[in-house]
Amino acid sequence: MEIVINDTPEIASILASDIVEHALTAVEGLVLGLATGSTPLAMYRELIRRHVESGLSFITARAFLLDEYVGLPNDHPEAYRQFIAREFTDHIDLPTNGLRSPDGAADDLAAAAQDYEQAIADAGGVDVQILGIGSDGHIGFNEPSSSLGSRTRLKTLTNKTRIDNARFFEDDIGKVPRHCMTQGIATILEARHLVLLAFGEAKARPLALAVEGPITAMIPASALQLHPHVTVLVDDAAASELSNADYYRETFEHKPRWQTF
Ligand code: GLP
């Protein structure tokens, strides 16, 4: 696991964009895994900027969302599919049919979850998966106690997550759905490169538990320790509870040229 501590979220977001740009040029038909939430927004803005100003192209890429609310109509502005279109994919040249998301409005949700797993497999798996971390240590919407072997399925959101996300629903927790469909932890771990972003003090504790604590279903992001290729890009505030922070800083400072992302 490579942990890179940056002065600001903007610098971390530039590094994350570099990873995506490098992958786009290195892998024909790149499969991107996209996260929602506020954390990756600066990275999405930077990638849009590179598309507009330098012609960075996503034309041969495909993208899969991590998760989706259940109980919102597909066209609800806070449905994650709408969110990612508004914040990112509508502003680049990703083909319209190149974006897939779990169908949280399907009549048969269990079948929709299986279809989603199949779609990811049919695409050859995810090459680069962008991740945020919830204040309770979740990734995607895999709440504490999620099986580390889980696949795409329905989950119930914790009240903590609903409170955290109420800001997207006029600060009214009553409007935040109780259920979601999310890629499972085992699904996420199959992506070839995981890029976890965490910014701000509120993420310091869950981040430290995830990267330095024991692997436990109670901190779903700790499962990343099992993955052979993880890049963790954080700002100083999110790094404030890491006990090994000096080592991570020194490692990055002396990173040899041959050690690429
Ligand atoms: C949300 C999403 C996650 C996201 C996390 C953190 O509920 N399901 O994919 O990473 O919680 O959100 P934020 O980046 O807004 O802090």
PDB file of N, CA and C and ligand atoms in Angstrom, residues 34-40 66-69 80 130-135 138-143 157 161 164-165 167-168 182 196-197 199 203, ligand 1:
ATOM      1  N   LEU A  34     -15.876   4.406 -10.606  1.00  0.00           N
ATOM      2  CA  LEU A  34     -16.090   5.769 -10.114  1.00  0.00           C
ATOM      3  C   LEU A  34     -16.815   5.773  -8.773  1.00  0.00           C
ATOM      4  N   ALA A  35     -16.412   6.713  -7.932  1.00  0.00           N
ATOM      5  CA  ALA A  35     -17.049   6.898  -6.629  1.00  0.00           C
ATOM      6  C   ALA A  35     -17.803   8.222  -6.638  1.00  0.00           C
ATOM      7  N   THR A  36     -18.830   8.299  -5.836  1.00  0.00           N
ATOM      8  CA  THR A  36     -19.538   9.566  -5.663  1.00  0.00           C
ATOM      9  C   THR A  36     -19.109  10.178  -4.327  1.00  0.00           C
ATOM     10  N   GLY A  37     -19.921  11.058  -3.770  1.00  0.00           N
ATOM     11  CA  GLY A  37     -19.508  11.756  -2.546  1.00  0.00           C
ATOM     12  C   GLY A  37     -18.715  12.993  -2.921  1.00  0.00           C
ATOM     13  N   SER A  38     -18.370  13.799  -1.932  1.00  0.00           N
ATOM     14  CA  SER A  38     -17.689  15.063  -2.236  1.00  0.00           C
ATOM     15  C   SER A  38     -16.185  14.893  -2.447  1.00  0.00           C
ATOM     16  N   THR A  39     -15.602  13.820  -1.896  1.00  0.00           N
ATOM     17  CA  THR A  39     -14.141  13.682  -1.929  1.00  0.00           C
ATOM     18  C   THR A  39     -13.544  13.690  -3.343  1.00  0.00           C
ATOM     19  N   PRO A  40     -14.094  12.931  -4.301  1.00  0.00           N
ATOM     20  CA  PRO A  40     -13.429  12.903  -5.614  1.00  0.00           C
ATOM     21  C   PRO A  40     -13.754  14.087  -6.516  1.00  0.00           C
ATOM     22  N   LEU A  66     -19.729   2.699  -8.121  1.00  0.00           N
ATOM     23  CA  LEU A  66     -19.622   1.796  -6.971  1.00  0.00           C
ATOM     24  C   LEU A  66     -20.972   1.380  -6.402  1.00  0.00           C
ATOM     25  N   ASP A  67     -21.905   2.354  -6.368  1.00  0.00           N
ATOM     26  CA  ASP A  67     -23.116   2.094  -5.589  1.00  0.00           C
ATOM     27  C   ASP A  67     -24.250   3.009  -6.043  1.00  0.00           C
ATOM     28  N   GLU A  68     -25.422   2.745  -5.532  1.00  0.00           N
ATOM     29  CA  GLU A  68     -26.602   3.549  -5.880  1.00  0.00           C
ATOM     30  C   GLU A  68     -27.622   3.432  -4.758  1.00  0.00           C
ATOM     31  N   TYR A  69     -28.371   4.495  -4.560  1.00  0.00           N
ATOM     32  CA  TYR A  69     -29.475   4.423  -3.592  1.00  0.00           C
ATOM     33  C   TYR A  69     -30.584   3.536  -4.137  1.00  0.00           C
ATOM     34  N   TYR A  80     -27.125   8.465  -7.598  1.00  0.00           N
ATOM     35  CA  TYR A  80     -25.697   8.573  -7.897  1.00  0.00           C
ATOM     36  C   TYR A  80     -25.422   8.641  -9.399  1.00  0.00           C
ATOM     37  N   ILE A 130     -11.622   4.275  -8.158  1.00  0.00           N
ATOM     38  CA  ILE A 130     -11.547   5.416  -7.240  1.00  0.00           C
ATOM     39  C   ILE A 130     -12.446   5.123  -6.038  1.00  0.00           C
ATOM     40  N   LEU A 131     -11.913   5.398  -4.847  1.00  0.00           N
ATOM     41  CA  LEU A 131     -12.684   5.146  -3.623  1.00  0.00           C
ATOM     42  C   LEU A 131     -12.601   6.349  -2.696  1.00  0.00           C
ATOM     43  N   GLY A 132     -13.694   6.613  -1.992  1.00  0.00           N
ATOM     44  CA  GLY A 132     -13.664   7.493  -0.829  1.00  0.00           C
ATOM     45  C   GLY A 132     -13.817   6.605   0.395  1.00  0.00           C
ATOM     46  N   ILE A 133     -13.875   7.218   1.548  1.00  0.00           N
ATOM     47  CA  ILE A 133     -14.100   6.441   2.767  1.00  0.00           C
ATOM     48  C   ILE A 133     -15.171   7.146   3.602  1.00  0.00           C
ATOM     49  N   GLY A 134     -16.110   6.382   4.106  1.00  0.00           N
ATOM     50  CA  GLY A 134     -17.142   6.965   4.959  1.00  0.00           C
ATOM     51  C   GLY A 134     -16.593   7.230   6.354  1.00  0.00           C
ATOM     52  N   SER A 135     -17.272   8.063   7.117  1.00  0.00           N
ATOM     53  CA  SER A 135     -16.774   8.384   8.458  1.00  0.00           C
ATOM     54  C   SER A 135     -16.828   7.159   9.371  1.00  0.00           C
ATOM     55  N   HIS A 138     -16.670   2.958   5.869  1.00  0.00           N
ATOM     56  CA  HIS A 138     -17.219   2.195   4.735  1.00  0.00           C
ATOM     57  C   HIS A 138     -16.538   2.539   3.415  1.00  0.00           C
ATOM     58  N   ILE A 139     -16.557   1.600   2.501  1.00  0.00           N
ATOM     59  CA  ILE A 139     -16.178   1.853   1.105  1.00  0.00           C
ATOM     60  C   ILE A 139     -17.367   1.431   0.254  1.00  0.00           C
ATOM     61  N   GLY A 140     -17.597   2.168  -0.853  1.00  0.00           N
ATOM     62  CA  GLY A 140     -18.880   2.007  -1.540  1.00  0.00           C
ATOM     63  C   GLY A 140     -19.926   2.322  -0.486  1.00  0.00           C
ATOM     64  N   PHE A 141     -20.902   1.430  -0.362  1.00  0.00           N
ATOM     65  CA  PHE A 141     -21.854   1.555   0.749  1.00  0.00           C
ATOM     66  C   PHE A 141     -21.761   0.313   1.627  1.00  0.00           C
ATOM     67  N   ASN A 142     -20.581  -0.277   1.699  1.00  0.00           N
ATOM     68  CA  ASN A 142     -20.392  -1.446   2.563  1.00  0.00           C
ATOM     69  C   ASN A 142     -20.200  -0.957   3.990  1.00  0.00           C
ATOM     70  N   GLU A 143     -21.277  -1.038   4.741  1.00  0.00           N
ATOM     71  CA  GLU A 143     -21.265  -0.519   6.103  1.00  0.00           C
ATOM     72  C   GLU A 143     -20.528  -1.492   7.034  1.00  0.00           C
ATOM     73  N   LEU A 157     -28.433   1.271   4.980  1.00  0.00           N
ATOM     74  CA  LEU A 157     -27.487   2.310   5.422  1.00  0.00           C
ATOM     75  C   LEU A 157     -27.594   2.503   6.930  1.00  0.00           C
ATOM     76  N   THR A 161     -24.365   7.138   8.337  1.00  0.00           N
ATOM     77  CA  THR A 161     -24.201   7.452   6.920  1.00  0.00           C
ATOM     78  C   THR A 161     -25.352   8.320   6.427  1.00  0.00           C
ATOM     79  N   ASP A 164     -24.652  11.736   7.619  1.00  0.00           N
ATOM     80  CA  ASP A 164     -23.562  12.318   6.812  1.00  0.00           C
ATOM     81  C   ASP A 164     -24.074  12.779   5.450  1.00  0.00           C
ATOM     82  N   ASN A 165     -24.978  12.000   4.864  1.00  0.00           N
ATOM     83  CA  ASN A 165     -25.413  12.288   3.489  1.00  0.00           C
ATOM     84  C   ASN A 165     -26.633  13.201   3.429  1.00  0.00           C
ATOM     85  N   ARG A 167     -26.784  16.166   3.937  1.00  0.00           N
ATOM     86  CA  ARG A 167     -26.460  17.465   3.329  1.00  0.00           C
ATOM     87  C   ARG A 167     -26.832  17.505   1.847  1.00  0.00           C
ATOM     88  N   PHE A 168     -26.917  16.331   1.233  1.00  0.00           N
ATOM     89  CA  PHE A 168     -27.337  16.294  -0.180  1.00  0.00           C
ATOM     90  C   PHE A 168     -28.860  16.278  -0.311  1.00  0.00           C
ATOM     91  N   THR A 182     -24.805  -1.841  -3.552  1.00  0.00           N
ATOM     92  CA  THR A 182     -23.383  -1.499  -3.623  1.00  0.00           C
ATOM     93  C   THR A 182     -22.552  -2.684  -4.095  1.00  0.00           C
ATOM     94  N   LEU A 196      -7.575   5.249  -3.129  1.00  0.00           N
ATOM     95  CA  LEU A 196      -8.429   5.755  -2.048  1.00  0.00           C
ATOM     96  C   LEU A 196      -8.086   7.209  -1.756  1.00  0.00           C
ATOM     97  N   LEU A 197      -9.093   8.060  -1.764  1.00  0.00           N
ATOM     98  CA  LEU A 197      -8.908   9.479  -1.449  1.00  0.00           C
ATOM     99  C   LEU A 197      -9.569   9.772  -0.106  1.00  0.00           C
ATOM    100  N   PHE A 199      -9.903  13.223   2.637  1.00  0.00           N
ATOM    101  CA  PHE A 199      -9.531  14.596   2.964  1.00  0.00           C
ATOM    102  C   PHE A 199     -10.278  15.067   4.206  1.00  0.00           C
ATOM    103  N   LYS A 203     -11.992  12.444   8.425  1.00  0.00           N
ATOM    104  CA  LYS A 203     -11.586  11.151   7.862  1.00  0.00           C
ATOM    105  C   LYS A 203     -10.338  10.598   8.547  1.00  0.00           C
TER     106      LYS A 203
HETATM  107  C1  GLP B   1     -20.793   7.890   0.465  1.00  0.00           C
HETATM  108  C2  GLP B   1     -20.519   6.974  -0.748  1.00  0.00           C
HETATM  109  C3  GLP B   1     -19.082   6.535  -0.756  1.00  0.00           C
HETATM  110  C4  GLP B   1     -18.225   7.724  -0.386  1.00  0.00           C
HETATM  111  C5  GLP B   1     -18.412   8.034   1.075  1.00  0.00           C
HETATM  112  C6  GLP B   1     -17.718   9.303   1.530  1.00  0.00           C
HETATM  113  O1  GLP B   1     -21.874   7.542   1.217  1.00  0.00           O
HETATM  114  N1  GLP B   1     -21.369   5.835  -0.880  1.00  0.00           N
HETATM  115  O2  GLP B   1     -18.748   6.007  -2.032  1.00  0.00           O
HETATM  116  O3  GLP B   1     -16.861   7.431  -0.587  1.00  0.00           O
HETATM  117  O4  GLP B   1     -19.762   7.985   1.428  1.00  0.00           O
HETATM  118  O5  GLP B   1     -18.392  10.453   1.076  1.00  0.00           O
HETATM  119  P1  GLP B   1     -17.690  11.866   1.038  1.00  0.00           P
HETATM  120  O6  GLP B   1     -16.655  11.782  -0.019  1.00  0.00           O
HETATM  121  O7  GLP B   1     -18.786  12.829   0.658  1.00  0.00           O
HETATM  122  O8  GLP B   1     -17.130  12.121   2.371  1.00  0.00           O
END
